[in-house]
mmCIF file of C-alpha atoms in Angstrom:
data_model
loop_
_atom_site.group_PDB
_atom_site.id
_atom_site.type_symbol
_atom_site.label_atom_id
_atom_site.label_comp_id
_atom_site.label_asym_id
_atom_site.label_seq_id
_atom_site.Cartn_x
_atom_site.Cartn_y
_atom_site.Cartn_z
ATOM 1 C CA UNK A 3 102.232 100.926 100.949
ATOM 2 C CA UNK A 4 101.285 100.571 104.723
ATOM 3 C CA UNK A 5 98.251 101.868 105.783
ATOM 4 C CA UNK A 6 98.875 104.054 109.084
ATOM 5 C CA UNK A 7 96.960 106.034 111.245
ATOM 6 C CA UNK A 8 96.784 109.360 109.878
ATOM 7 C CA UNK A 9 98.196 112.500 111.934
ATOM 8 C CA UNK A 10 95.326 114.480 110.420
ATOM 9 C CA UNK A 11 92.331 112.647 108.987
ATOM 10 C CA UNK A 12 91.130 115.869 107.964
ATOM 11 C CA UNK A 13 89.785 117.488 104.560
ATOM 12 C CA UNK A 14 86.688 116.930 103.128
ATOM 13 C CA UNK A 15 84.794 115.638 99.655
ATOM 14 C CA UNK A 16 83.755 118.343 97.251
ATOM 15 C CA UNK A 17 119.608 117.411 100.575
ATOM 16 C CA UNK A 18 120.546 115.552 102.680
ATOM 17 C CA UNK A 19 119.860 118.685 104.838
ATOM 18 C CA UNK A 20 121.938 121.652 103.701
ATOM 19 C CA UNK A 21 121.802 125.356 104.770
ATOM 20 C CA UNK A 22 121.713 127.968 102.347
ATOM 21 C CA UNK A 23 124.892 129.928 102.040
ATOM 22 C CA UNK A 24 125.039 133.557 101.974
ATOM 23 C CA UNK A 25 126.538 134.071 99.038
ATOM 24 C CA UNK A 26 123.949 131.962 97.301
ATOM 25 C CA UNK A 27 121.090 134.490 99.017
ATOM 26 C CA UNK A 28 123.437 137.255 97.434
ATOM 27 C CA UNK A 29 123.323 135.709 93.555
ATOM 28 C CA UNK A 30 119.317 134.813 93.939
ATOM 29 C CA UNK A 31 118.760 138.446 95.113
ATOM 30 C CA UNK A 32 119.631 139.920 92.154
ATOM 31 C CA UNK A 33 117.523 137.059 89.891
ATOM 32 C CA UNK A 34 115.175 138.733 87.143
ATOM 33 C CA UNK A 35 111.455 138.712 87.566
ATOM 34 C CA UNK A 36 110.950 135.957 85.206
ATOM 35 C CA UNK A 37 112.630 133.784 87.375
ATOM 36 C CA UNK A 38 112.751 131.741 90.626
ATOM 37 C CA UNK A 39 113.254 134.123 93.412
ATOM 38 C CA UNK A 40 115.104 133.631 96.348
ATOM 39 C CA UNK A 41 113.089 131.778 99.421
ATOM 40 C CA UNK A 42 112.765 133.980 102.449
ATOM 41 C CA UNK A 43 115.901 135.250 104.296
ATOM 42 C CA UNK A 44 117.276 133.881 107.107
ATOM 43 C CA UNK A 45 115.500 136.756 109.313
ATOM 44 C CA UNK A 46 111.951 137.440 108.976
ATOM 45 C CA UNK A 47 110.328 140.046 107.276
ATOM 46 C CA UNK A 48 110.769 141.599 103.526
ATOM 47 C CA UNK A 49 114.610 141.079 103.647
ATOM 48 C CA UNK A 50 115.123 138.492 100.760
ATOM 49 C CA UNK A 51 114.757 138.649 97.022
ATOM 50 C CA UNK A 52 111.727 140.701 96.211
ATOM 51 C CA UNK A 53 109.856 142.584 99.523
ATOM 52 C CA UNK A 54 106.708 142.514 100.506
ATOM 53 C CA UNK A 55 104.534 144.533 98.569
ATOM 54 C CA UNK A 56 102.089 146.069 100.383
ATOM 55 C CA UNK A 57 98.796 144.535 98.137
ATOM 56 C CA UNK A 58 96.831 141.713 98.329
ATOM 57 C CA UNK A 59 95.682 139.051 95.736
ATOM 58 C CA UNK A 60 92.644 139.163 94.362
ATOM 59 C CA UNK A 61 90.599 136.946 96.080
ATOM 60 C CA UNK A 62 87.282 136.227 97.260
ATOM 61 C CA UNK A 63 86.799 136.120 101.230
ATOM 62 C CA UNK A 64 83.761 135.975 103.877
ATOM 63 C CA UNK A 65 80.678 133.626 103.369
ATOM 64 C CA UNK A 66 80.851 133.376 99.899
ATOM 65 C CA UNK A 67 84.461 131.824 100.462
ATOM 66 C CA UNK A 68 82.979 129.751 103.388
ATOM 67 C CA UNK A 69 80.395 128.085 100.939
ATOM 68 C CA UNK A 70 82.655 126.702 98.486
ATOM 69 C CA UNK A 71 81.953 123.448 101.064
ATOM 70 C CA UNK A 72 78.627 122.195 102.223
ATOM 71 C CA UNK A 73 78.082 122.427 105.551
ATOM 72 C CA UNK A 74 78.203 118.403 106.147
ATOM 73 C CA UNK A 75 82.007 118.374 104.278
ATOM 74 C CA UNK A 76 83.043 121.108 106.810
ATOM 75 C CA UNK A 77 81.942 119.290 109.789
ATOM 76 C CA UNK A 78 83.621 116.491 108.523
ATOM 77 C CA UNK A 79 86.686 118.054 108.310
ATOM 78 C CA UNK A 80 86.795 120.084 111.307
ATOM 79 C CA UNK A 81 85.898 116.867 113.459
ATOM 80 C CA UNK A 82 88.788 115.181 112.234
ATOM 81 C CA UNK A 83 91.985 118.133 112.189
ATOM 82 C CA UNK A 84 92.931 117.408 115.483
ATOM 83 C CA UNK A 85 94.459 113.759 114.758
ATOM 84 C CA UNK A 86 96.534 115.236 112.335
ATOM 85 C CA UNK A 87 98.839 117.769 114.581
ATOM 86 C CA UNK A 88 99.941 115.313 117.016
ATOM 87 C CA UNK A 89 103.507 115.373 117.124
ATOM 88 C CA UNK A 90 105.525 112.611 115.930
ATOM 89 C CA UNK A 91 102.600 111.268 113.833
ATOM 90 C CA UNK A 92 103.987 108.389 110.696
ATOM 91 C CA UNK A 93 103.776 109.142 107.457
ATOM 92 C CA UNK A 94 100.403 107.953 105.256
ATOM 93 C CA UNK A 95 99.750 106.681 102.213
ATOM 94 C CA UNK A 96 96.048 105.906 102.642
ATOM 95 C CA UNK A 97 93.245 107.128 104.883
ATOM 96 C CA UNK A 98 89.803 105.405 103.846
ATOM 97 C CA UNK A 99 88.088 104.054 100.756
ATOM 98 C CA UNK A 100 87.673 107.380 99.147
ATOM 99 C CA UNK A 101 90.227 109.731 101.369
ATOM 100 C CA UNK A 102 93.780 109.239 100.320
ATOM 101 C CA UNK A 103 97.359 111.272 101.770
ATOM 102 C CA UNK A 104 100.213 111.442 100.475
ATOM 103 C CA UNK A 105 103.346 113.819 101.893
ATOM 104 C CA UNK A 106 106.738 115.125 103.380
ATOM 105 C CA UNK A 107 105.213 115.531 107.257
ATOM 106 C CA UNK A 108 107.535 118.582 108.464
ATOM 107 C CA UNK A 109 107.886 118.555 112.277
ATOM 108 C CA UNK A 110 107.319 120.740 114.953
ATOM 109 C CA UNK A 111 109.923 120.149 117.546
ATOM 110 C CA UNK A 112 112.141 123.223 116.455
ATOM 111 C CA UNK A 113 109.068 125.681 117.204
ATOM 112 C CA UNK A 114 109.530 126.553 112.813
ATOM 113 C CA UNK A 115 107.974 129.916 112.114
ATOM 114 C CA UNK A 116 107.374 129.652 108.476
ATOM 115 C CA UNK A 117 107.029 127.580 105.094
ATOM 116 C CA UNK A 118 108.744 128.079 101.574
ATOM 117 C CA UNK A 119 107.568 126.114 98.506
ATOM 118 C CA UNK A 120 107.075 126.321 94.683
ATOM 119 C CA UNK A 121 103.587 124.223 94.015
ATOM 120 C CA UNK A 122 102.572 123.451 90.567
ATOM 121 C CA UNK A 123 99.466 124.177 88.968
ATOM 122 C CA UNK A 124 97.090 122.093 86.536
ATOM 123 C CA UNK A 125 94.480 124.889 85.744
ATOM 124 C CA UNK A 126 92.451 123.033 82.945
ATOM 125 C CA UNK A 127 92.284 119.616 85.046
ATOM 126 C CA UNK A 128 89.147 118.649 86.324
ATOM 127 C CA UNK A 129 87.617 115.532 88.712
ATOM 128 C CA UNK A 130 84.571 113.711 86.378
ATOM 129 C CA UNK A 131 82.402 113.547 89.578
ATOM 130 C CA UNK A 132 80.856 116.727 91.629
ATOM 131 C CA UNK A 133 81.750 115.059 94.907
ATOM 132 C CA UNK A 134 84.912 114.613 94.328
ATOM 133 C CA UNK A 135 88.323 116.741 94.670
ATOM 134 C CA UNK A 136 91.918 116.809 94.595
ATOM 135 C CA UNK A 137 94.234 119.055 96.862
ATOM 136 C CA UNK A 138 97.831 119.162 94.934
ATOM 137 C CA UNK A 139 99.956 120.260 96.573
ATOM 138 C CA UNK A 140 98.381 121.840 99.760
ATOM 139 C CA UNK A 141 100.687 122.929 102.271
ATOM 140 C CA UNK A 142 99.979 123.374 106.176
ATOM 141 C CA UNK A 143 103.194 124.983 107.927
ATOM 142 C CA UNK A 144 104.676 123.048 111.077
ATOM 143 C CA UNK A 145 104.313 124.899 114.412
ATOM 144 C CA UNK A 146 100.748 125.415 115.081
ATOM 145 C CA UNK A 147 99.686 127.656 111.636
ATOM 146 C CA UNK A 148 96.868 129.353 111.279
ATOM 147 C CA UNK A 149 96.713 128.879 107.111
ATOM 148 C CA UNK A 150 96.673 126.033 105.099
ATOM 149 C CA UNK A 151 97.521 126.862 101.014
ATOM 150 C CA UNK A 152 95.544 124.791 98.928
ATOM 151 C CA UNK A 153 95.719 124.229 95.132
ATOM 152 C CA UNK A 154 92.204 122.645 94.278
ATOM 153 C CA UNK A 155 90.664 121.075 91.721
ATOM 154 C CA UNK A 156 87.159 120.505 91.589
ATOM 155 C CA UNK A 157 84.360 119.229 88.902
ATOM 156 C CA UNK A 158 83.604 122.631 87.560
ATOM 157 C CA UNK A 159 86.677 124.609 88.650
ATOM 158 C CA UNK A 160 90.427 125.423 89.929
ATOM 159 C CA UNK A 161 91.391 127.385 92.909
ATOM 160 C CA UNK A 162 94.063 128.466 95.379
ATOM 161 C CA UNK A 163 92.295 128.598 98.713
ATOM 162 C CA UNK A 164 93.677 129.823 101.993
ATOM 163 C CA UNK A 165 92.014 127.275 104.105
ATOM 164 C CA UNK A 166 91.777 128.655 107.932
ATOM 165 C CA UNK A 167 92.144 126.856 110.936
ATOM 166 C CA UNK A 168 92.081 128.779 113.673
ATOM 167 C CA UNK A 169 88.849 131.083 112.932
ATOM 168 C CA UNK A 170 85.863 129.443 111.472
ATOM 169 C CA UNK A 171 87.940 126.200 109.930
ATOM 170 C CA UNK A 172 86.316 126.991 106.294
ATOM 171 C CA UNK A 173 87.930 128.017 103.087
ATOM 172 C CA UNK A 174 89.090 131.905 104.379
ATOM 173 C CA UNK A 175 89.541 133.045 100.709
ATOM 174 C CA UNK A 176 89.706 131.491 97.509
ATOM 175 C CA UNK A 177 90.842 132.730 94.163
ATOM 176 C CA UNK A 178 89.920 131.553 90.757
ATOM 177 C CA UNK A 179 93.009 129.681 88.590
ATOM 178 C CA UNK A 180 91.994 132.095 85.674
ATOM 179 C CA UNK A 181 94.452 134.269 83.079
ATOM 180 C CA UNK A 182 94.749 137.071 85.141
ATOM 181 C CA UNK A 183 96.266 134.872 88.163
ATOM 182 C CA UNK A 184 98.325 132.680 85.955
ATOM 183 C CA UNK A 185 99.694 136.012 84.168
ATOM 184 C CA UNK A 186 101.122 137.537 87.462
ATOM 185 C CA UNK A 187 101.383 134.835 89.896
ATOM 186 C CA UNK A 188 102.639 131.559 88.116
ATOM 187 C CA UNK A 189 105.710 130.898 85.842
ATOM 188 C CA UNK A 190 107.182 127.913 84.768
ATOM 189 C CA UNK A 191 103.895 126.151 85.492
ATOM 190 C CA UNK A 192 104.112 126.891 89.346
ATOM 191 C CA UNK A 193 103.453 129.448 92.038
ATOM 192 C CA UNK A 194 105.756 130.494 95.026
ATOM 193 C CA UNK A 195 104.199 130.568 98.351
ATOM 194 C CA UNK A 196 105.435 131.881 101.904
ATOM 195 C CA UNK A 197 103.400 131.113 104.875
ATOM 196 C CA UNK A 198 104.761 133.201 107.772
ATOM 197 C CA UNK A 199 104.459 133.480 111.729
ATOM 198 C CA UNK A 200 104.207 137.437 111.941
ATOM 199 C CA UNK A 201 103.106 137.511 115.712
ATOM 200 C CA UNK A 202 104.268 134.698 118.209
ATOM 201 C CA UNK A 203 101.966 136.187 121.127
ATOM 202 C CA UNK A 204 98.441 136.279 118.674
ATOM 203 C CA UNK A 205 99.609 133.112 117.190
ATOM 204 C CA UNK A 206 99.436 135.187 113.364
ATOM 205 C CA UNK A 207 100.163 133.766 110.681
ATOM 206 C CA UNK A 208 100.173 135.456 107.241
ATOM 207 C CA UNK A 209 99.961 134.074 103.624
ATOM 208 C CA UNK A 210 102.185 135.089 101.022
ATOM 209 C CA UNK A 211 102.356 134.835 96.886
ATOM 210 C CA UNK A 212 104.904 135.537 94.542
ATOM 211 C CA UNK A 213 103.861 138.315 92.280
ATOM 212 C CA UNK A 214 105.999 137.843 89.194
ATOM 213 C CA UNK A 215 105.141 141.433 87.408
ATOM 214 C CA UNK A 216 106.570 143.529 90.354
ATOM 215 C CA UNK A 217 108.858 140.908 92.051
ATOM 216 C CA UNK A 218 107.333 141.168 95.053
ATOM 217 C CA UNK A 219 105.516 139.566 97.839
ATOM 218 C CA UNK A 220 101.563 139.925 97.694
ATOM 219 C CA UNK A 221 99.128 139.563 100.719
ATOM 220 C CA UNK A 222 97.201 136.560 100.269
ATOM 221 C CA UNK A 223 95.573 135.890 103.840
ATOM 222 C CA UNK A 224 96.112 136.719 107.504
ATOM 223 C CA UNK A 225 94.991 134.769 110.511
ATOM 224 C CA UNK A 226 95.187 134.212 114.497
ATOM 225 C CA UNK A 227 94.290 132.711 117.224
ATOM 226 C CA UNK A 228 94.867 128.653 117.773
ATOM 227 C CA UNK A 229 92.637 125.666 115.760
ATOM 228 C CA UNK A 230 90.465 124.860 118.482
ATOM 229 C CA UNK A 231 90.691 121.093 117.529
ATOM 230 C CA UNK A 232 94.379 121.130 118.399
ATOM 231 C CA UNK A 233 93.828 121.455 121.666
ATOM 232 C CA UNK A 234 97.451 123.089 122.697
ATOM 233 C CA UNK A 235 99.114 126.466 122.078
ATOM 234 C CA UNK A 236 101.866 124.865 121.554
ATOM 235 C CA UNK A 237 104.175 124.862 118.449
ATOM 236 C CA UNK A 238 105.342 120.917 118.310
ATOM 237 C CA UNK A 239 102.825 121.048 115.957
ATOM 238 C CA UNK A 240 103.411 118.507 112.767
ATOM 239 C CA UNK A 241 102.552 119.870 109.206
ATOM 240 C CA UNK A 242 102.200 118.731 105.381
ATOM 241 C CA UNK A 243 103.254 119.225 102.263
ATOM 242 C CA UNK A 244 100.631 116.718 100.456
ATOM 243 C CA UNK A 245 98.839 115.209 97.267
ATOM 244 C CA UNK A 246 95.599 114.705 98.686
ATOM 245 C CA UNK A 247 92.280 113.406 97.522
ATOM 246 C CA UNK A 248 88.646 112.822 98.100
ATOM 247 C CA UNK A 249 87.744 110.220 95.495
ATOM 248 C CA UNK A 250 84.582 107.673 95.413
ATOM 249 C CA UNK A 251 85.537 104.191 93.741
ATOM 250 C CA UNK A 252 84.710 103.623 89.806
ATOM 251 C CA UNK A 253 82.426 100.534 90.168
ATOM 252 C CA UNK A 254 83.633 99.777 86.359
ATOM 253 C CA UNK A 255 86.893 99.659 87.130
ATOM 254 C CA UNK A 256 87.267 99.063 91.245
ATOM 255 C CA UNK A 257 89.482 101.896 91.313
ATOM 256 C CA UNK A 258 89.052 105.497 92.629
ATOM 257 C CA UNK A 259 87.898 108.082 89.576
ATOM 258 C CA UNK A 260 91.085 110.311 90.127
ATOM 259 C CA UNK A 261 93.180 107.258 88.527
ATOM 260 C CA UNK A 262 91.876 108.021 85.225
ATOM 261 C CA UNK A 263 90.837 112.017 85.862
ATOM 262 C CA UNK A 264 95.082 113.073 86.830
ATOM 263 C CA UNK A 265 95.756 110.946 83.356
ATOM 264 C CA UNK A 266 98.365 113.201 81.535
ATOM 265 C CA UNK A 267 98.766 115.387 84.538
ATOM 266 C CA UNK A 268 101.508 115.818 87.390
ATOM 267 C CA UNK A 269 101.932 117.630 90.267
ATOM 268 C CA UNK A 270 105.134 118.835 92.422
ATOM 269 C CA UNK A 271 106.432 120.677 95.385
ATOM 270 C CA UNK A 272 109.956 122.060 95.081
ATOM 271 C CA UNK A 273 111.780 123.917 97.557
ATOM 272 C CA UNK A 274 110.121 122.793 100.683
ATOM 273 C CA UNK A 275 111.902 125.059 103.620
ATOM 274 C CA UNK A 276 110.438 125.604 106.824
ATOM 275 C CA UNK A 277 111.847 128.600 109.315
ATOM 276 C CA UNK A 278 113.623 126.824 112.246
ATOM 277 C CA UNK A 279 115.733 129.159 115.203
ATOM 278 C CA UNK A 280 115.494 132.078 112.583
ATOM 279 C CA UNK A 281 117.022 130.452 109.502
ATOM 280 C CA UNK A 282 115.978 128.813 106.768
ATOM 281 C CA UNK A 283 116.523 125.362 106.034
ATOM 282 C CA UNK A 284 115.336 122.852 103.048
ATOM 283 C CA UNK A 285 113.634 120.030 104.725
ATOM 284 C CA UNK A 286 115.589 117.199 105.443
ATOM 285 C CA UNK A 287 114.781 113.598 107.520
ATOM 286 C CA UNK A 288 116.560 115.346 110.616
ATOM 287 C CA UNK A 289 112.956 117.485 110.686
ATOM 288 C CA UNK A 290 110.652 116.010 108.195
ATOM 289 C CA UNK A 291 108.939 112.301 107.611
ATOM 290 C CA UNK A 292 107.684 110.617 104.114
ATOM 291 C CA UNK A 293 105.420 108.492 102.786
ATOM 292 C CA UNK A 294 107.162 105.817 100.759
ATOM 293 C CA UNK A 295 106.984 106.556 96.757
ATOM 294 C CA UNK A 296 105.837 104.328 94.306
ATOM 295 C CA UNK A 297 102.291 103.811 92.930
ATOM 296 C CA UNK A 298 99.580 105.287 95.151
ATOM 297 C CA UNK A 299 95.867 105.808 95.902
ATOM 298 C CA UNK A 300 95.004 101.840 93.752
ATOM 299 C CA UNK A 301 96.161 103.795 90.334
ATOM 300 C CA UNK A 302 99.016 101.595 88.949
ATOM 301 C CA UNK A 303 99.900 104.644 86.693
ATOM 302 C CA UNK A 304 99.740 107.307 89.297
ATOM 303 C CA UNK A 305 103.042 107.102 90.858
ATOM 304 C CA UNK A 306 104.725 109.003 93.776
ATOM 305 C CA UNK A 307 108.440 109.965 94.389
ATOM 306 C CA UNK A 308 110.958 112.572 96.141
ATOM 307 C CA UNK A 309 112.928 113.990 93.427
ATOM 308 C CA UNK A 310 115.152 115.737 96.245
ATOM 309 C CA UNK A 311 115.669 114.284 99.705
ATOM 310 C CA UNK A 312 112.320 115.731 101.519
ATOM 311 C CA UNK A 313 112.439 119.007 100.256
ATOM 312 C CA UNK A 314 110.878 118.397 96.781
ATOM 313 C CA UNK A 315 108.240 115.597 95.416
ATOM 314 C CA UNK A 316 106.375 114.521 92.504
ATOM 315 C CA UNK A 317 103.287 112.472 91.764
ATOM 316 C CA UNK A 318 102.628 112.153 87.702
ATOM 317 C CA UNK A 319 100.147 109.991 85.618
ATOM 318 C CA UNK A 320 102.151 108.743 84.186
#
């Protein structure tokens, strides 16, 4: 794949389009627990399959959250954000030697006001070096968000993080991939996650998860304000839905660790909507960009695809 320059150079080491029919919204709304609810309705707020609950996910926030990075990764990262909201930025498959993106780039020129996906999770994978990491998926809403949801997998651990760009650009709260999470918020291997604009004048933007016991919407993280790297309160704002990694080169083998570390693994996005006008829409290529699938990142078994138009990927090994 073509090497581009990336609309974010950011993160650091450690159906064709088709709008959803009411009657459809009217079936999903009545879906049990167990399963898939429906995405947001077309107006925002509670009014969909399952309201918001009124609790937040258990989480860790505040410094402690803050030092999951050192402070040399979190300069790194915030010096490089900006690149990555420009509007109208191409698609990536590679960054550097050891920073690799790949992803459906939803745009900003509608002014969107939210993000809808399903993300998988991997809890027992790990990276076989400290430094490295893998973000899969992690998804930053177009418009100017505040929140970026990241699934994370580290040497010693897995996470969901609300990463937060517009106050402090650090990890704003993490929580651990353990039983307890898995029991309430995932099913089917995956969690459901709703990033919403609740304020257009404070620029707010509020994280939401899936709570699968009560069939409701939990409180995962709130933020406002504007990333000060952006540079423009604006909301042509590009965003990602990505499998990203930080991954130093195997001298044994010339290729990045994470070729052999993701062996047996896969990861996928489903569902991809972003808010546009006050509806909901799957992403489509009339609002969305995409890296071209096939093998990616140097690991001839780790291999990328869109199983659905834009609005749904996978990357497996194999």
């Amino acid at each position: 794949m073509g090497i581009f320059e990336h609309p974010r150079l950011s993160k650091l080491r450690v159906v064709p389009a088709a709008a959803i029919a009411v009657a459809a919204l009217v079936l999903l709304a009545i879906v049990p627990a167990h399963a898939a609810p429906a995405p947001p309705h077309a107006t925002t707020g509670p009014a969909h399959a399952g309201a918001l609950s009124g609790h937040a996910v258990p989480g860790t926030t505040g410094r402690a959250a803050a030092h999951q990075l050192t402070q040399a990764q979190l300069a790194d990262r915030r010096s490089t954000h900006h690149a990555a909201v420009r509007p109208a930025a191409p698609p990536v498959a590679q960054l550097t030697d050891d920073h690799k993106f790949w992803a459906v780039y939803p745009t900003g020129a509608s002014a969107p006001t939210g993000a809808f996906a399903t993300h998988s999770v991997s809890p027992a994978l790990r990276t076989s070096r400290a430094g490295d990491v893998i973000y899969a998926p992690t998804l930053y809403p177009a418009g100017n968000s505040c929140i970026e949801n990241t699934t994370a997998y580290f040497h010693d651990k897995a996470e969901i993080w609300a990463w937060d760009w517009c106050n402090g650009q650090t990890v704003g709260k993490y929580t651990l991939m353990d039983s307890s999470f898995q029991s309430t918020y995932v099913r089917s291997g995956g969690y459901q996650v709703w990033i919403a604009k609740t304020d257009a004048t404070e620029n707010t933007w509020q994280m939401r998860l899936y709570n699968y016991t009560t069939s409701q919407w939990d409180t995962y993280y709130t933020s406002s304000g504007y990333d000060p790297n952006n540079n423009t309160t604006g909301t042509d704002v590009n965003g990602w839905d990505a499998f990203e990694v930080y991954s130093a080169t195997d001298p044994s083998t010339g290729r990045p660790y994470i070729c052999a570390d993701t062996a047996g693994h896969s990861f996928t996005a489903t569902g991809m909507q972003q808010q546009e006008g006050g509806s909901w829409k799957l992403l489509s290529s009339s609002d969305s960009t995409v890296s071209a699938s096939g093998a990616i990142f140097d690991c001839a078994n780790l291999r990328a695809s869109f199983t659905s138009s834009d609005y749904a990927w996978r990357v497996s090994n194999p």
